[in-house]
PDB file of C-alpha atoms in Angstrom:
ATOM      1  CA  UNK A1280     -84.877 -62.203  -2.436  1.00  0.00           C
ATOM      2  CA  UNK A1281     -85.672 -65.901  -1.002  1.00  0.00           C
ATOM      3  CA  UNK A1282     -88.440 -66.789   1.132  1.00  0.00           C
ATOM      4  CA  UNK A1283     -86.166 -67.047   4.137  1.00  0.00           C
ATOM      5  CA  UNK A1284     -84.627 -63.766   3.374  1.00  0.00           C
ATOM      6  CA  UNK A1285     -88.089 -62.219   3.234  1.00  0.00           C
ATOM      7  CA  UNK A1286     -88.914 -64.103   6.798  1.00  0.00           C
ATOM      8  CA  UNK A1287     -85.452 -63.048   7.921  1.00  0.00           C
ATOM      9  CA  UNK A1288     -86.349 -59.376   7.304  1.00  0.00           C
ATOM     10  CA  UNK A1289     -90.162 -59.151   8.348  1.00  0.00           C
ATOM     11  CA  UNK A1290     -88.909 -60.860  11.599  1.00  0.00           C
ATOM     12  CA  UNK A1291     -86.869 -57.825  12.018  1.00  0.00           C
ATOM     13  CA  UNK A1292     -89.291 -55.780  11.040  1.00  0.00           C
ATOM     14  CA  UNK A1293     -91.580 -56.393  13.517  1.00  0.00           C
ATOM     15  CA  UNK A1294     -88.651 -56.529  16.554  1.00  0.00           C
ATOM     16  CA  UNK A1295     -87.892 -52.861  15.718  1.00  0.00           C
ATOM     17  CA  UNK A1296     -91.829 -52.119  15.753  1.00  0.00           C
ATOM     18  CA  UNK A1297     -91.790 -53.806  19.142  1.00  0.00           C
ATOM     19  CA  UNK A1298     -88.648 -51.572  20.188  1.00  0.00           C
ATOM     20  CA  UNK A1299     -90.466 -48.604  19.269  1.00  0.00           C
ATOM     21  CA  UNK A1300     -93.874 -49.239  21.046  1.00  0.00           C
ATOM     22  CA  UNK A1301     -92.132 -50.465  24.013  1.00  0.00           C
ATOM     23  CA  UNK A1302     -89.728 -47.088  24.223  1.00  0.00           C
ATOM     24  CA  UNK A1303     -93.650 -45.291  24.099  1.00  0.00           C
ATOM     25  CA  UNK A1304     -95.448 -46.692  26.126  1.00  0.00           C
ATOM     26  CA  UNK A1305     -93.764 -49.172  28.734  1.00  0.00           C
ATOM     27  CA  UNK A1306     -94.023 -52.618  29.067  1.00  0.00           C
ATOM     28  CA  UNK A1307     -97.477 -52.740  30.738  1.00  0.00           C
ATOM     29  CA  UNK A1308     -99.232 -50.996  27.789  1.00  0.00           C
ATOM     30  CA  UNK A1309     -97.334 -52.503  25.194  1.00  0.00           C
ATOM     31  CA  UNK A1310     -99.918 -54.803  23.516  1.00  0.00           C
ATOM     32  CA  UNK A1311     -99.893 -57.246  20.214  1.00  0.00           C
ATOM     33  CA  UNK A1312    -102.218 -54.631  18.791  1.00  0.00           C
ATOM     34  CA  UNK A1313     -99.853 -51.898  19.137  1.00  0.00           C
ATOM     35  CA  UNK A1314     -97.452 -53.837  18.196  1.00  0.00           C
ATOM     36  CA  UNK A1315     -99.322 -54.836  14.666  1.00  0.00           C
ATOM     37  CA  UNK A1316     -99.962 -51.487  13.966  1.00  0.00           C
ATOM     38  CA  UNK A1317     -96.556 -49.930  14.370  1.00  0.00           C
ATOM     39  CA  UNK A1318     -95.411 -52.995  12.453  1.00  0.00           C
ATOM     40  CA  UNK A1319     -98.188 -52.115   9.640  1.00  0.00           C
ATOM     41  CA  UNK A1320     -99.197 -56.135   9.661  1.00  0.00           C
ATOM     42  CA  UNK A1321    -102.157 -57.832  11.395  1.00  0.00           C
ATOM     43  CA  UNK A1322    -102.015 -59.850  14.345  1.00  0.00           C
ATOM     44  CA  UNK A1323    -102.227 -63.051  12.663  1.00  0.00           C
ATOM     45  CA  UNK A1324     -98.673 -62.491  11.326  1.00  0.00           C
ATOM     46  CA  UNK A1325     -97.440 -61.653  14.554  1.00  0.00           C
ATOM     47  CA  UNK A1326     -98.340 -64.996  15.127  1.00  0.00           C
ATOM     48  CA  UNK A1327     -97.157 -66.578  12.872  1.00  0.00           C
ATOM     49  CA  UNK A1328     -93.648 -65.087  12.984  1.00  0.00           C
ATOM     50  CA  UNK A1329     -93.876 -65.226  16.918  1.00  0.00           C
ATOM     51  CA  UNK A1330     -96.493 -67.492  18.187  1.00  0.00           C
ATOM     52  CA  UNK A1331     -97.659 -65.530  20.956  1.00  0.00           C
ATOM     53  CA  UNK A1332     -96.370 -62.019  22.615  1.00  0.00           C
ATOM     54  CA  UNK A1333     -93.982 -63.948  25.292  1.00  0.00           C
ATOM     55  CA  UNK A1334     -92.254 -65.235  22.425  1.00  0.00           C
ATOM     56  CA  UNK A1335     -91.626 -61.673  20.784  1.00  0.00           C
ATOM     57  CA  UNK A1336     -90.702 -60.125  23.986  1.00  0.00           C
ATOM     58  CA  UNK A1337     -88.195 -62.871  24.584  1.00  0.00           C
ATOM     59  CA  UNK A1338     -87.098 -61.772  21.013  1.00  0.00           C
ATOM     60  CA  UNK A1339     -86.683 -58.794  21.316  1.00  0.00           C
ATOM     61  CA  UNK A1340     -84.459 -58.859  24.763  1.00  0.00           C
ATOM     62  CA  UNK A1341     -82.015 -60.966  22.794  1.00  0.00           C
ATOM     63  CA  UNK A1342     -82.010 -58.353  19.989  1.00  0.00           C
ATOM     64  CA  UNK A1343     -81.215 -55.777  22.897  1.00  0.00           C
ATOM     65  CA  UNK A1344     -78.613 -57.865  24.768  1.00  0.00           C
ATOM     66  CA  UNK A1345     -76.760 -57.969  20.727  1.00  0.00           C
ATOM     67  CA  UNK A1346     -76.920 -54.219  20.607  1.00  0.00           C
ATOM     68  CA  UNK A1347     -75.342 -53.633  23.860  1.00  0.00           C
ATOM     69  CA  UNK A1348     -72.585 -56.105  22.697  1.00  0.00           C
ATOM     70  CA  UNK A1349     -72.107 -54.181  19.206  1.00  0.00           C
ATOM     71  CA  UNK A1350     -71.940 -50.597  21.448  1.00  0.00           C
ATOM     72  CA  UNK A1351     -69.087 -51.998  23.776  1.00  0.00           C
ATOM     73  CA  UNK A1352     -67.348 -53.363  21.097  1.00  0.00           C
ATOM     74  CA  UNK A1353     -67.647 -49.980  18.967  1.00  0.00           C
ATOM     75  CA  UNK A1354     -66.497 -48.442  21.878  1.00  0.00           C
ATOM     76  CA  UNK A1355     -63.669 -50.594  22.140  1.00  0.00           C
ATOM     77  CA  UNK A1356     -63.115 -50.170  18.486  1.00  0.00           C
ATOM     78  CA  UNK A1357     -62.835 -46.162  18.798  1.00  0.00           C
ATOM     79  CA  UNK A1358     -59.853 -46.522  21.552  1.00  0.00           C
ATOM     80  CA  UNK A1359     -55.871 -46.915  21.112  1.00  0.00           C
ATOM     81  CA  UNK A1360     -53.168 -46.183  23.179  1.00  0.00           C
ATOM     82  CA  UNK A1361     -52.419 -47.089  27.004  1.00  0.00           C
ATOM     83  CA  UNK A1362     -54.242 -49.696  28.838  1.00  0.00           C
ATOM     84  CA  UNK A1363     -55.327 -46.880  30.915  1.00  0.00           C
ATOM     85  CA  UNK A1364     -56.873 -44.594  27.897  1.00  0.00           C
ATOM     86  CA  UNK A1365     -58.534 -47.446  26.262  1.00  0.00           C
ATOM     87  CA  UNK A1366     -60.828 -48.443  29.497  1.00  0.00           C
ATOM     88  CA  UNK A1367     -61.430 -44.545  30.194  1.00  0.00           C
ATOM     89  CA  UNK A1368     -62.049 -43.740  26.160  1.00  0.00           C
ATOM     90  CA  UNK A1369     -64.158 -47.492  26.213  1.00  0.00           C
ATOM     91  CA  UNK A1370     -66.431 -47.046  29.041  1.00  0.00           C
ATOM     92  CA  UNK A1371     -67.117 -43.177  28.308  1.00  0.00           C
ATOM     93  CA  UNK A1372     -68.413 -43.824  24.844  1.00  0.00           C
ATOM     94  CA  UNK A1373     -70.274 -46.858  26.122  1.00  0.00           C
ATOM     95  CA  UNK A1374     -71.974 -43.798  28.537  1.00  0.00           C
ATOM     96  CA  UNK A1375     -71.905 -41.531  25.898  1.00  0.00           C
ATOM     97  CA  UNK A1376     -74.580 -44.643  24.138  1.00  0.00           C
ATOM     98  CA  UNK A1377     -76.580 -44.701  27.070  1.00  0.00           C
ATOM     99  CA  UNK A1378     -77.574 -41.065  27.619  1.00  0.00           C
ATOM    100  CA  UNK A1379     -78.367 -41.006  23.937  1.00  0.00           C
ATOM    101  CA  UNK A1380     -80.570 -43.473  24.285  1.00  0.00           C
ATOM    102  CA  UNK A1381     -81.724 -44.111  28.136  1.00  0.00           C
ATOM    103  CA  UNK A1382     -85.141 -45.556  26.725  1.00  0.00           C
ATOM    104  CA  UNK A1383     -83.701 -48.471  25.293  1.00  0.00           C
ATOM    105  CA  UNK A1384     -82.106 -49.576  28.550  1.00  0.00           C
ATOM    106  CA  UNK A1385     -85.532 -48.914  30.657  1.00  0.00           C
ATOM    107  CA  UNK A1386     -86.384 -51.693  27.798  1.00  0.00           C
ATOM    108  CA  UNK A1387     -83.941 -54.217  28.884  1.00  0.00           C
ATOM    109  CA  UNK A1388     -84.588 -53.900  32.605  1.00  0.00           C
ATOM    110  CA  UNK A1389     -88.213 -54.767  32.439  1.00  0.00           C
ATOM    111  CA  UNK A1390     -87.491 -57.373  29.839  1.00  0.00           C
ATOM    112  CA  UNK A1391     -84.867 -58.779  31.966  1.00  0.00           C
ATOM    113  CA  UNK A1392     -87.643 -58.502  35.091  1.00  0.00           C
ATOM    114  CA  UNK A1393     -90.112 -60.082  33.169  1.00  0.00           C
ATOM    115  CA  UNK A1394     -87.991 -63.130  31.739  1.00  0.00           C
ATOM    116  CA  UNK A1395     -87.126 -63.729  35.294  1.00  0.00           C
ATOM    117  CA  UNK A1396     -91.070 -64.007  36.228  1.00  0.00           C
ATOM    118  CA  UNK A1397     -91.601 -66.484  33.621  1.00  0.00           C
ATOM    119  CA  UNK A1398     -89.567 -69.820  34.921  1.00  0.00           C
ATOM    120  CA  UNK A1399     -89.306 -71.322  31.468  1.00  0.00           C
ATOM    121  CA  UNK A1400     -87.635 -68.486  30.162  1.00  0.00           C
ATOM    122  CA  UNK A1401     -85.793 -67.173  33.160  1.00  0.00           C
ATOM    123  CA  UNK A1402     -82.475 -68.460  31.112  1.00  0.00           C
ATOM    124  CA  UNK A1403     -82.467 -65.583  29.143  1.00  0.00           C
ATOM    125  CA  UNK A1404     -81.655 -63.045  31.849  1.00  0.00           C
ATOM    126  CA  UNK A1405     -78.490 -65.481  33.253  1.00  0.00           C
ATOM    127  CA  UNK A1406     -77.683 -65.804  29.179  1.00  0.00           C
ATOM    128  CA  UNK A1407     -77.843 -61.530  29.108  1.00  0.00           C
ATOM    129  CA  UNK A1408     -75.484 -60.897  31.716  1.00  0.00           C
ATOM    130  CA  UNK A1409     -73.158 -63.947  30.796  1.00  0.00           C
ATOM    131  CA  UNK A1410     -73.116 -62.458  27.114  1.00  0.00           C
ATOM    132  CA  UNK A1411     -72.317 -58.977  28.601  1.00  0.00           C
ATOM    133  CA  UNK A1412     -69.503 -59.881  30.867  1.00  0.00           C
ATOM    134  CA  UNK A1413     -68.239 -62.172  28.127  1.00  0.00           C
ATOM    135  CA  UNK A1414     -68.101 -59.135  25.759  1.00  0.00           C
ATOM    136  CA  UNK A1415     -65.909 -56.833  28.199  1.00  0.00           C
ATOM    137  CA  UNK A1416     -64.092 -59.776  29.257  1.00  0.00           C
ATOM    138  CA  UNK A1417     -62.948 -60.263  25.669  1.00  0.00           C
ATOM    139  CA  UNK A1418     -62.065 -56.358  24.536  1.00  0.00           C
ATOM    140  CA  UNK A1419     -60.036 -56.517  27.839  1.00  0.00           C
ATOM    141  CA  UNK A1420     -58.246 -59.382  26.838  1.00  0.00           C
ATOM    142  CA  UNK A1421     -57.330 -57.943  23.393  1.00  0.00           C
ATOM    143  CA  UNK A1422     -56.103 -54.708  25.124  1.00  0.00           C
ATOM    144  CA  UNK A1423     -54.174 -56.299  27.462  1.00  0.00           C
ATOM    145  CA  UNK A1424     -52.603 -58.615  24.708  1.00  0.00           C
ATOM    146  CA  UNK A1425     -52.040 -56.011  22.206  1.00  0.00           C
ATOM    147  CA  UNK A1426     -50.421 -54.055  24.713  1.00  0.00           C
ATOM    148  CA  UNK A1427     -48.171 -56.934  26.038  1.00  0.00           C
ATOM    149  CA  UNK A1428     -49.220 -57.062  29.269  1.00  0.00           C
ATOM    150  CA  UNK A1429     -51.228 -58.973  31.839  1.00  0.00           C
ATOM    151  CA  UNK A1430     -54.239 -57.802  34.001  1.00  0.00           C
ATOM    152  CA  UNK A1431     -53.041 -58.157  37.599  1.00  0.00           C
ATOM    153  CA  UNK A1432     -56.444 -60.200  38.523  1.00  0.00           C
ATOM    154  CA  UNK A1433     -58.819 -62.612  36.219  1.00  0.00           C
ATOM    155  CA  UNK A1434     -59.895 -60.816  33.418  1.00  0.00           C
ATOM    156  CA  UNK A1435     -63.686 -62.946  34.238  1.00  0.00           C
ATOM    157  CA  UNK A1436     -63.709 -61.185  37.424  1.00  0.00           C
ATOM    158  CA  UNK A1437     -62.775 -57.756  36.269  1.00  0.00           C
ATOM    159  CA  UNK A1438     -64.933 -57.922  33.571  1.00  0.00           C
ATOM    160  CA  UNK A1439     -68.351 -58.647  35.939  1.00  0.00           C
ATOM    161  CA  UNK A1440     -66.753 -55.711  38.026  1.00  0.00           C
ATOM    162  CA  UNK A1441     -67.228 -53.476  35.439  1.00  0.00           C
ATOM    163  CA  UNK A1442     -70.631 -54.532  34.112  1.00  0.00           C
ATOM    164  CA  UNK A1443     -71.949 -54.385  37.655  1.00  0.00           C
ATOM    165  CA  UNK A1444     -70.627 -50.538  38.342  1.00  0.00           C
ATOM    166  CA  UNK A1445     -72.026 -49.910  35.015  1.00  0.00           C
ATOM    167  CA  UNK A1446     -75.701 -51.683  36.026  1.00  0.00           C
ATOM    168  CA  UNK A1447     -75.826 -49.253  39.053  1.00  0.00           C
ATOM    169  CA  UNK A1448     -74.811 -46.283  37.479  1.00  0.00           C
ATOM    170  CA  UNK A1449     -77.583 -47.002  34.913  1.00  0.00           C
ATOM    171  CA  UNK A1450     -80.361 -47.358  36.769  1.00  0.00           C
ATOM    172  CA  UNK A1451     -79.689 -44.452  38.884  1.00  0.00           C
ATOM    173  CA  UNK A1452     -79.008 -42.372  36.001  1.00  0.00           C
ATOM    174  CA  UNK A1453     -82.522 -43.561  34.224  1.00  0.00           C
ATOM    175  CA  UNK A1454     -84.208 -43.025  37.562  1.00  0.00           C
ATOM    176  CA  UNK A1455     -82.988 -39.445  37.723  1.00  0.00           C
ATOM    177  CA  UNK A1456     -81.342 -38.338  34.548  1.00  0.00           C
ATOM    178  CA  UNK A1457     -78.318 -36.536  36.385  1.00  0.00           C
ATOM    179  CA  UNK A1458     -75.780 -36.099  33.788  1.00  0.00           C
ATOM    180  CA  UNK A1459     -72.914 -34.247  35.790  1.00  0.00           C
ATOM    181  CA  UNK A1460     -73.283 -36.558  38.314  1.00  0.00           C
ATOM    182  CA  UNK A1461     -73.223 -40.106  36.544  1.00  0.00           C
ATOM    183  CA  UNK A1462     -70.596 -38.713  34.547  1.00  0.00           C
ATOM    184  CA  UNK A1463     -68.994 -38.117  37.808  1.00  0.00           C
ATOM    185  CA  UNK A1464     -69.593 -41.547  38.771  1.00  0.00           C
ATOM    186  CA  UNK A1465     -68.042 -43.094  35.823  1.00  0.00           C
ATOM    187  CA  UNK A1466     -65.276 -41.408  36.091  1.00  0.00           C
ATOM    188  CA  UNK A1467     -64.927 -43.182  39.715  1.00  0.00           C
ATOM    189  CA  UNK A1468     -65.755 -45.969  38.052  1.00  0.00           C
ATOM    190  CA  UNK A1469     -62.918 -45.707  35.556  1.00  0.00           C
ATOM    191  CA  UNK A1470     -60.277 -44.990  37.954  1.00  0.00           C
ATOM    192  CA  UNK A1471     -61.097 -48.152  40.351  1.00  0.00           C
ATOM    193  CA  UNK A1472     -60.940 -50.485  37.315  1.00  0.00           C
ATOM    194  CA  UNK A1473     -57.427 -49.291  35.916  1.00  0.00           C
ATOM    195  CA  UNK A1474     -56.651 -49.887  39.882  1.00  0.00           C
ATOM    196  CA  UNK A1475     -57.822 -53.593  40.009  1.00  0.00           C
ATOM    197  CA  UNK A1476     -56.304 -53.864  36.043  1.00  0.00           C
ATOM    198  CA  UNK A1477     -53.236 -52.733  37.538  1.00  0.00           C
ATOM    199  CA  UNK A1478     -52.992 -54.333  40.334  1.00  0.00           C
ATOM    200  CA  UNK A1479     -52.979 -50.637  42.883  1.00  0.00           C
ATOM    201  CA  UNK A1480     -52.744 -52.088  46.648  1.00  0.00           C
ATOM    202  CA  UNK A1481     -56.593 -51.218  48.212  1.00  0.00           C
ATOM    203  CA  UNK A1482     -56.416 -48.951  50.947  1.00  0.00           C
ATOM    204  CA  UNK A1483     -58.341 -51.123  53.422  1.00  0.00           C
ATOM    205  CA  UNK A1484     -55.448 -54.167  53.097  1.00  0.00           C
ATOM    206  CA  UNK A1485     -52.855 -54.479  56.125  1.00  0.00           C
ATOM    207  CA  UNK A1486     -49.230 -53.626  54.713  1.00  0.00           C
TER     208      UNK A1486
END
């Protein structure tokens, strides 16, 4: 193995130490030393792999924002048929991912809040939810295309629909932990995106 394979690896070593501490014990008590010891190296390599904790954390929310990417498009991935089944089969195993793991999007949220605090790095959150909504916007566009069809408004716009419904659903749903009823809510969700996708007339418009 090279050098910058062994870098490569210790780097990631240390982000999935991070993970774990931070799933523990919260942001506030997360500390280098934790950090080091769940890591099983010393503090000095921390920085010199990181160069000081802001940098790790930083780290670590883009690792985050690339797992959230890789569960939408698995989700994606595991879904064939109408346009209708693929949203409802895409954004219920995307759920299915976040009551298995509600921790790691606790993470993400005070990541997110604490990039946003820093002004040098408040890029980062813009950059998450840009990635996310370009994620969705591009599975939609390959269902719609592989199905031969066209979504009846932008894709872009019905893409930060859904990753907004899916923010609020969230943090209700780590605030709480109602199952039956965020399930519930996705399923509302679900039904007012194949309604935009489709182009259903709202109820509110004048005929």
């Amino acid at each position: 193995m090279s050098r910058a394979d062994t870098a490569s690896e210790r780097r990631t070593e240390i982000i999935a130490a991070t993970i774990r501490v931070l799933a523990r014990d919260g942001l506030a008590q997360t500390t280098t030393r934790k950090i080091a010891a769940e890591a099983g190296v010393n503090q000095a390599t921390l920085r010199y792999y990181f160069g000081s904790k802001d940098d790790l954390l930083f780290a670590v929310l883009q690792e985050m924002m690339k797992l959230t990417g890789e569960i939408a498009r698995r989700a994606r991935a595991g879904s064939s048929g109408s346009i209708r089944e693929i949203i409802a089969d895409s954004l219920i195993a995307f759920w299915s991912s976040v009551e298995e793991s509600p921790e790691l999007q606790i993470i993400q949220y005070e990541l997110t809040l604490y990039a946003l605090r820093h002004p040098a790095s408040s890029w980062l959150a813009r950059q998450q939810y840009d990635g996310y909504c370009a994620v969705v916007e591009s599975l939609i566009q390959e269902a719609f295309a592989a199905a031969n069809l066209t979504c009846a408004i932008p894709v872009a716009d019905l893409a930060r629909f859904i990753v907004g419904g899916l923010d609020g659903i969230i943090l209700q749903f780590i605030s709480d932990r109602n199952t039956v009823r965020s399930r519930r809510d996705i399923d509302h969700l679900t039904s007012a995106v194949i309604a935009l996708a489709e182009g259903a007339p709202s109820s509110h418009r004048e005929s």
